[in-house]
């Protein structure tokens, strides 16, 4: 549940600040618990099944519009900071793959381009955290806390690079092999 103040501020048009990180007052992150993961327990057995996130990805357009409005984008995608070639997605701060919920407090508009720390780069981290959780290298709560507190710092720690990488979609085999440097084509530059 969200606090009364958070619920009020997250619903007021344009009150949320945007940067490469979501406004922590509006989007602190939220995750499923108990048996909320598609009607199943939020465990590795559920979350690590292929196709799990498709079963719980249920953000209605009205909620997406509310997120855009809270971040000062009444025209929705392709307005304001989303006025870039590929626009924005309403992204889950804590990704569905690691138990993130569809609550508005877990959603924010994130550009696909126009900034080096974009949605495609975060997707790479999301896939890495799922792999770390599903292989037992990290606890679920640790993955959720890492990405919700500062996804960029989490990225740098777990991807073992300060450079944003978007082209490997989380399947960065060359990073799995001792943290080697990325091939030049995989590094995203603005």
XYZ file of C-alpha atoms in Angstrom:
190
model
C 0.000 0.000 0.000
C 1.120 3.542 -0.583
C 1.016 6.321 1.937
C -1.745 8.906 1.648
C 0.750 11.603 0.623
C 2.329 9.365 -2.023
C -1.053 8.411 -3.460
C -2.036 12.054 -3.677
C 1.205 13.321 -5.191
C 1.556 10.508 -7.677
C -1.852 11.293 -9.128
C -1.444 15.061 -9.510
C -0.583 16.087 -13.053
C 3.007 17.170 -13.536
C 4.195 16.797 -9.938
C 6.755 14.081 -10.668
C 10.301 15.073 -11.620
C 12.016 13.252 -14.450
C 15.649 12.393 -14.992
C 17.421 9.172 -15.910
C 15.964 7.830 -12.654
C 12.261 7.967 -11.803
C 11.032 10.384 -9.140
C 11.337 8.303 -5.954
C 8.361 10.098 -4.389
C 6.113 9.074 -7.284
C 7.754 5.823 -8.320
C 9.452 4.180 -5.325
C 8.848 0.723 -6.802
C 6.320 -1.927 -5.822
C 6.339 -5.689 -6.056
C 3.931 -8.546 -5.768
C 4.004 -10.653 -2.617
C 2.413 -13.817 -1.313
C 0.389 -15.484 -4.052
C 0.061 -12.324 -6.188
C 2.460 -13.541 -8.902
C -0.154 -14.649 -11.398
C -2.066 -16.441 -8.632
C 1.066 -18.335 -7.605
C 3.663 -17.810 -4.884
C 6.313 -15.209 -5.732
C 9.148 -17.722 -5.780
C 11.826 -18.773 -8.245
C 9.581 -21.644 -9.344
C 7.017 -19.081 -10.532
C 9.157 -16.118 -11.611
C 11.777 -18.130 -13.490
C 9.272 -19.942 -15.703
C 9.528 -18.917 -19.325
C 6.655 -16.581 -20.201
C 5.802 -15.627 -16.590
C 5.830 -11.846 -17.177
C 3.282 -12.167 -20.004
C 0.814 -13.641 -17.516
C 0.937 -10.591 -15.224
C 1.609 -7.705 -17.645
C -1.702 -5.908 -17.173
C -1.383 -2.119 -17.222
C -4.562 -0.558 -18.620
C -4.309 2.491 -20.877
C -5.981 4.596 -18.181
C -3.143 3.798 -15.772
C -0.511 4.510 -18.438
C -2.172 7.874 -19.110
C -2.166 8.643 -15.364
C 1.568 7.905 -15.238
C 2.280 10.194 -18.200
C 0.163 12.966 -16.649
C 1.864 12.628 -13.239
C 5.205 13.159 -15.001
C 3.928 16.246 -16.813
C 3.210 14.627 -20.164
C -0.497 15.240 -20.787
C -0.019 14.439 -24.476
C 1.399 11.061 -23.420
C 4.092 9.464 -25.533
C 6.173 11.661 -27.896
C 5.697 14.825 -25.787
C 8.097 16.576 -23.405
C 11.110 14.413 -22.570
C 9.428 11.600 -24.535
C 9.648 13.682 -27.709
C 12.434 11.504 -29.105
C 12.553 9.202 -32.127
C 11.238 6.118 -30.350
C 9.202 7.879 -27.632
C 8.809 6.367 -24.177
C 7.454 3.248 -22.609
C 5.616 3.144 -19.307
C 8.223 1.015 -17.597
C 8.084 -1.072 -14.440
C 10.828 0.177 -12.095
C 10.959 -3.268 -10.480
C 10.572 -5.428 -13.563
C 7.854 -8.043 -13.769
C 10.560 -10.697 -14.221
C 11.672 -10.167 -10.612
C 8.210 -9.790 -9.112
C 7.466 -6.132 -9.897
C 3.813 -5.144 -9.786
C 1.575 -3.147 -12.106
C 0.790 -0.528 -9.428
C 1.252 3.086 -10.477
C 3.932 3.448 -7.780
C 6.048 1.030 -9.838
C 5.530 2.760 -13.200
C 7.237 5.689 -14.924
C 7.726 6.963 -18.483
C 11.193 6.022 -19.686
C 12.572 7.152 -23.067
C 13.866 4.591 -25.552
C 16.423 7.111 -26.845
C 17.722 10.627 -26.291
C 19.632 9.681 -23.143
C 22.306 7.060 -22.694
C 20.531 5.561 -19.628
C 17.395 4.606 -21.543
C 14.747 1.868 -21.469
C 16.764 -0.499 -23.651
C 19.750 -0.229 -21.313
C 17.510 -0.910 -18.308
C 16.089 -3.953 -20.119
C 19.608 -5.382 -20.187
C 19.859 -4.979 -16.396
C 16.418 -6.521 -15.875
C 17.460 -9.640 -17.753
C 20.735 -9.829 -15.814
C 18.952 -9.535 -12.450
C 16.474 -12.242 -13.434
C 19.375 -14.518 -14.336
C 21.146 -13.782 -11.037
C 17.955 -14.535 -9.101
C 17.034 -17.646 -11.080
C 20.524 -19.134 -10.694
C 20.512 -18.479 -6.946
C 23.271 -15.860 -7.101
C 20.959 -13.169 -5.589
C 17.917 -13.205 -3.339
C 14.677 -11.827 -4.782
C 14.496 -8.992 -2.229
C 18.069 -8.006 -3.079
C 17.310 -7.744 -6.810
C 14.165 -5.713 -6.127
C 15.940 -3.353 -3.738
C 18.922 -2.885 -6.057
C 16.857 -1.863 -9.086
C 14.367 0.300 -7.162
C 16.921 2.285 -5.141
C 19.045 3.376 -8.129
C 18.814 1.285 -11.254
C 21.871 2.962 -12.817
C 24.131 2.172 -9.836
C 22.681 -1.359 -9.830
C 23.450 -1.624 -13.537
C 27.055 -0.522 -13.090
C 27.546 -3.019 -10.252
C 25.986 -6.059 -11.882
C 26.888 -5.414 -15.500
C 30.456 -4.678 -14.349
C 30.776 -1.595 -16.521
C 30.137 2.140 -16.272
C 29.137 2.196 -19.936
C 25.478 1.697 -20.833
C 24.961 -1.279 -23.106
C 21.727 -1.669 -24.982
C 22.374 -3.928 -27.914
C 22.717 -7.255 -26.103
C 19.223 -7.295 -24.585
C 20.510 -8.819 -21.356
C 22.200 -11.730 -23.081
C 25.716 -10.371 -22.792
C 27.767 -13.560 -22.886
C 30.989 -11.580 -23.074
C 30.145 -10.017 -19.681
C 29.514 -13.432 -18.154
C 33.071 -14.446 -18.971
C 35.015 -12.553 -16.326
C 33.677 -9.045 -16.922
C 35.519 -8.546 -20.180
C 35.164 -5.275 -22.024
C 32.222 -4.962 -24.365
C 32.766 -5.100 -28.091
C 32.804 -1.565 -29.482
C 29.480 -2.047 -31.292
C 27.663 -2.851 -28.042
C 28.413 0.428 -26.263
C 25.655 3.014 -26.548
C 26.680 6.623 -27.008
C 24.572 9.779 -27.238
